[in-house]
GROMACS .gro file of C-alpha atoms in nm:
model
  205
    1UNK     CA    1  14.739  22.779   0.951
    2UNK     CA    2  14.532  22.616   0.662
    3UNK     CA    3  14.579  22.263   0.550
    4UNK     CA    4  14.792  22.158   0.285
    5UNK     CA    5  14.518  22.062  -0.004
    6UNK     CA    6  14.541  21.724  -0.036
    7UNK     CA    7  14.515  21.715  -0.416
    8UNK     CA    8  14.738  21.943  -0.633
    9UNK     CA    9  14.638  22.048  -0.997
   10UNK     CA   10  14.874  21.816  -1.239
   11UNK     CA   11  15.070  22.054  -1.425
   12UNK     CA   12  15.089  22.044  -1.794
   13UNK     CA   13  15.445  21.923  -1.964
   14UNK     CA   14  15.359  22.159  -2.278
   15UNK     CA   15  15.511  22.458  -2.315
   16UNK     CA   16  15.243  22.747  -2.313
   17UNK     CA   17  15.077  22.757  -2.616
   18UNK     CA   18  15.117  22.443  -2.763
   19UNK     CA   19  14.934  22.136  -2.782
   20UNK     CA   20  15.076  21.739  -2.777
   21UNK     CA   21  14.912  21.512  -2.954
   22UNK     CA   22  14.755  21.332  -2.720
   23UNK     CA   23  14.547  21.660  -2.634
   24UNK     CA   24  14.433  21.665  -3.013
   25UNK     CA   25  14.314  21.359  -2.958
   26UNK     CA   26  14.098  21.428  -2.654
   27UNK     CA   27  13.965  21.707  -2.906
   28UNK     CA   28  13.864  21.434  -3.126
   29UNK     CA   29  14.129  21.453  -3.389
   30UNK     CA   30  14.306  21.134  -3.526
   31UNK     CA   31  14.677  21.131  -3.701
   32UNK     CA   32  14.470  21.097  -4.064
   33UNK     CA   33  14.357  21.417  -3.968
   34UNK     CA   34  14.680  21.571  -3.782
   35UNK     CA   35  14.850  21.509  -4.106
   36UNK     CA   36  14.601  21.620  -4.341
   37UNK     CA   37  14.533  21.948  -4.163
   38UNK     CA   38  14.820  22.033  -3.964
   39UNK     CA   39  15.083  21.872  -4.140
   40UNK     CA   40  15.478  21.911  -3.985
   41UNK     CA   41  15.456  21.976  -3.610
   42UNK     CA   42  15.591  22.326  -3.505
   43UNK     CA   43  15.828  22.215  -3.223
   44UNK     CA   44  15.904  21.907  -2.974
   45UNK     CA   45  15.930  21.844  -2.569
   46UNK     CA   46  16.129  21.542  -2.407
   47UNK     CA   47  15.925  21.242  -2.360
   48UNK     CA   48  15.946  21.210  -1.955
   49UNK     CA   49  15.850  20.819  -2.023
   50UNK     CA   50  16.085  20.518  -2.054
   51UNK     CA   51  16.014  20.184  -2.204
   52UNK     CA   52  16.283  19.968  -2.017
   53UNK     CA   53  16.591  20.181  -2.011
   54UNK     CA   54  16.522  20.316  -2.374
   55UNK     CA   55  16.380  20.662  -2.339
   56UNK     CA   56  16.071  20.758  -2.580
   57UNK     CA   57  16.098  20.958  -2.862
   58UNK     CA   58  16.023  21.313  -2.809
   59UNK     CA   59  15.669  21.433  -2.795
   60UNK     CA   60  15.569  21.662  -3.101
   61UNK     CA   61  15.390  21.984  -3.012
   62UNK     CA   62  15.154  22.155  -3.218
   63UNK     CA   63  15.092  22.561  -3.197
   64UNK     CA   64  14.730  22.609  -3.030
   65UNK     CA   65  14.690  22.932  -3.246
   66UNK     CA   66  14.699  22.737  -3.580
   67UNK     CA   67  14.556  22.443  -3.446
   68UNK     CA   68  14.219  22.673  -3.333
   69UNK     CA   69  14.209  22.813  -3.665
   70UNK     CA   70  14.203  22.486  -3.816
   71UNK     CA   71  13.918  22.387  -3.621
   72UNK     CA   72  13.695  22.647  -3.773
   73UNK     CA   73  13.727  22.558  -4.105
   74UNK     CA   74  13.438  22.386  -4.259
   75UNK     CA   75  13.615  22.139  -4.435
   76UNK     CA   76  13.780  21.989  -4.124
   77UNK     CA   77  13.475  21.978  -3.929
   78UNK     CA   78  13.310  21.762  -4.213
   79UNK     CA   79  13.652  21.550  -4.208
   80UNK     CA   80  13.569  21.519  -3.822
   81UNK     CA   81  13.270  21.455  -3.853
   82UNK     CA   82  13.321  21.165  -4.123
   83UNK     CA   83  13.615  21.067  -3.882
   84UNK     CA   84  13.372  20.989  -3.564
   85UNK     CA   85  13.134  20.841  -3.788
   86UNK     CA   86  13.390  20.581  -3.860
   87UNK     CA   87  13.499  20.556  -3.526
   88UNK     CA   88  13.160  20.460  -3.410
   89UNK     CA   89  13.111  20.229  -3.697
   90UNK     CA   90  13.384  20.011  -3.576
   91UNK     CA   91  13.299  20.009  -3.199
   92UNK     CA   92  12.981  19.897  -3.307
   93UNK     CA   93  13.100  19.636  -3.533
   94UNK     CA   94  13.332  19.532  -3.225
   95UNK     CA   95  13.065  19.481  -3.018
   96UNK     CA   96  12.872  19.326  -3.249
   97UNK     CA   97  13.214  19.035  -3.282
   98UNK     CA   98  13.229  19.034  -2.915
   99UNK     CA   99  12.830  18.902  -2.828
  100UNK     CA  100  12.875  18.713  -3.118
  101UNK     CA  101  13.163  18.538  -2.973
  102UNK     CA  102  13.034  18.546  -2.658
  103UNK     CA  103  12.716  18.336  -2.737
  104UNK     CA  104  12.918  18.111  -2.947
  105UNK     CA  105  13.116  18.043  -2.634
  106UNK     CA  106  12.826  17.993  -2.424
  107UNK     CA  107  12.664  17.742  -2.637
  108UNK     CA  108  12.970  17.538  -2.688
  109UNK     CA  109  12.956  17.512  -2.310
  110UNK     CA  110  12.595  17.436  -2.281
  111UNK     CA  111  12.663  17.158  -2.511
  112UNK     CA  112  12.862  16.950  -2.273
  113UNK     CA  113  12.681  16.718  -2.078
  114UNK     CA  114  12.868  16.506  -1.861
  115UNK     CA  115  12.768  16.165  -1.797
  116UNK     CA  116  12.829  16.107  -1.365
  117UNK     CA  117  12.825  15.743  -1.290
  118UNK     CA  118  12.736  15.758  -0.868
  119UNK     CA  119  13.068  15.607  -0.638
  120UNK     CA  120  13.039  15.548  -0.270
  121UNK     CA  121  13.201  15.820  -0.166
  122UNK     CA  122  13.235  15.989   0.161
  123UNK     CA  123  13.067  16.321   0.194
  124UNK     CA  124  13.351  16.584   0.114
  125UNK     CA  125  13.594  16.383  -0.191
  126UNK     CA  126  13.545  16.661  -0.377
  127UNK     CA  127  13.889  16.593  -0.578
  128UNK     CA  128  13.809  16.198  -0.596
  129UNK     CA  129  13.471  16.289  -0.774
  130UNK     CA  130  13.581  16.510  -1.024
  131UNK     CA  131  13.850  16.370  -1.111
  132UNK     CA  132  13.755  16.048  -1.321
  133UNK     CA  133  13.548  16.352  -1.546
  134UNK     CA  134  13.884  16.539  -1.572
  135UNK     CA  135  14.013  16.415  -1.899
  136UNK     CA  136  13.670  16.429  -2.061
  137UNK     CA  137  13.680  16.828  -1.966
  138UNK     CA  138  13.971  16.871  -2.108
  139UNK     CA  139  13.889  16.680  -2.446
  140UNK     CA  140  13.536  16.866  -2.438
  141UNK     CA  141  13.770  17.202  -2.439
  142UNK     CA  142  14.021  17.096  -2.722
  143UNK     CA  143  13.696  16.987  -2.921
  144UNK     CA  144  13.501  17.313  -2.856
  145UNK     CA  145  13.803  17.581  -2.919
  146UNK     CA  146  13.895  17.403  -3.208
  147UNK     CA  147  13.509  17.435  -3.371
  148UNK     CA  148  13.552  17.820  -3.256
  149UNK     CA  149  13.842  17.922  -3.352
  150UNK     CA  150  14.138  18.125  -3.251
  151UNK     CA  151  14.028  18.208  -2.910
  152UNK     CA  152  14.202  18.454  -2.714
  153UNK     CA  153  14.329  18.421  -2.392
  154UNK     CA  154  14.043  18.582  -2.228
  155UNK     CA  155  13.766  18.399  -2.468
  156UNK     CA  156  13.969  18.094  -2.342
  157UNK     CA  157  13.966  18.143  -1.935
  158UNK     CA  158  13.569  18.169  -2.007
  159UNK     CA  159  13.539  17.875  -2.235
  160UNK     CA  160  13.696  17.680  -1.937
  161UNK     CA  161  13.527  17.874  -1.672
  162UNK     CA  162  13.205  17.769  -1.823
  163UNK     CA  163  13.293  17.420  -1.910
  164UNK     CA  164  13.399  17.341  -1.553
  165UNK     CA  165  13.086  17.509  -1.410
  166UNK     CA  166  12.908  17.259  -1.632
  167UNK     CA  167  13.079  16.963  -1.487
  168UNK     CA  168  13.047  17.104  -1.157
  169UNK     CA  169  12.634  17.144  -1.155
  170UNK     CA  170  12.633  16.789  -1.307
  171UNK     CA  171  12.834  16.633  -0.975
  172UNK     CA  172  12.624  16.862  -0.751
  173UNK     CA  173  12.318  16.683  -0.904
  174UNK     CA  174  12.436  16.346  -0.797
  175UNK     CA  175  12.620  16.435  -0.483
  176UNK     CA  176  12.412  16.655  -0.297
  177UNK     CA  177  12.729  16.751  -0.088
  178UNK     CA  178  12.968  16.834  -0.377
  179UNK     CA  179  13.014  17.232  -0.401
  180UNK     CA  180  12.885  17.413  -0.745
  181UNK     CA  181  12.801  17.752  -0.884
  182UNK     CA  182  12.560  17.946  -0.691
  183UNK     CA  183  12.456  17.577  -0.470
  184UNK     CA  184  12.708  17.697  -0.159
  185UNK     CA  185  12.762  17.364   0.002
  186UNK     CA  186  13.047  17.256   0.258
  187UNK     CA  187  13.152  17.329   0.561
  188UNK     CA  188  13.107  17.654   0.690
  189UNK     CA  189  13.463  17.846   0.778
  190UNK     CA  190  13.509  17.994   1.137
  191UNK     CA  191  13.300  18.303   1.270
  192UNK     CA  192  13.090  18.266   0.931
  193UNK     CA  193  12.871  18.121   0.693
  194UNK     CA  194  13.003  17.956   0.402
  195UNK     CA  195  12.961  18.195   0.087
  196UNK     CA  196  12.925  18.070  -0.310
  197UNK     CA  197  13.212  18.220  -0.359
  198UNK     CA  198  13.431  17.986  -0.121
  199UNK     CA  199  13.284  17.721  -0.359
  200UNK     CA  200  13.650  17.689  -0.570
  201UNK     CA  201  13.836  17.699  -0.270
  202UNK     CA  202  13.736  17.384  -0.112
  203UNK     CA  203  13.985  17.097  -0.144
  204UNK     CA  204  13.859  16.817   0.143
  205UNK     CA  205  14.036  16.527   0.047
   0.00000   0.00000   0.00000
């Protein structure tokens, strides 16, 4: 007897013939375009998703036939074409905002400096180092985000990320012992070699 396959072809929710508009979508139509060209939809199918216990509205089907013969005429291929143009435009100017931001972030962070003044501490008080340099991290964050402006969440995490990385490299230089990014230092767990990565897991004291 053969084996079940272990994959099975998803089956389409649409009745035959017609198209949701997701699938226009994936043929590179947007609603401007839906309701310029196609207009009304021809028919509807239950939505089979839920957004809490409130059921989506129905999905709205288009008729394949018509929306084929739509995608012959010039006019909407020019609209199309006009339509990715735009598309691509805005990606790129995306993008573009996102390095921008990016760098802008990066520079705050290479702008902090922290001053260590050297304590006799025992090899391993990682949290007694850092911590005197806390409040100064934190101020150097408020300072920076505020310069920014309206970071996101995301944007935020790496502002910190970096900012802490800062203050860690600058503890590393003075204690040779104190874990930082990419210096792996510490004691080495059981059956292994301690990794960079273990770096932010070490808490000694």
């Amino acid at each position: 007897m053969d084996a079940a396959p272990a994959v099975k072809a998803a089956v389409s929710l649409n009745p035959e013939g017609f198209l949701a508009t997701q699938d226009l979508k994936d043929r590179g139509w947007t609603p401007a375009l839906i309701t310029r060209f196609l207009g009304e939809h021809d028919r509807t199918r239950p939505n089979g998703l839920k957004m809490g216990r409130r059921r989506l509205p129905p999905v709205k089907l288009y008729a394949e036939a018509r929306v084929a013969e739509v995608e012959r005429r010039d006019d909407f291929l020019a609209a199309q074409a006009r339509a990715a143009d735009a598309r691509e435009r805005t990606e790129r100017t995306r993008t573009e905002r996102h390095a921008r931001r990016q760098r802008q972030i990066e520079d705050a962070a290479a702008s902090y400096t922290p001053v260590i003044h050297p304590e006799p501490l025992r090899k391993g008080a990682v949290r007694r180092a850092r911590e005197p340099y806390l409040a100064g991290l934190d101020a150097a964050f408020e300072h920076h985000a505020s310069q920014i402006g309206k970071l996101t969440a995301a944007e935020e995490d790496l502002l910190q990320h970096l900012l802490r990385d800062r203050l860690d490299d600058a503890l590393n230089a003075v204690y040779a012992w104190y874990p930082a990014p990419g210096r792996p230092s510490g004691p080495a767990t059981k059956g292994r070699e301690a990794k960079a990565s273990d770096w932010r897991e070490w808490e000694w004291d």
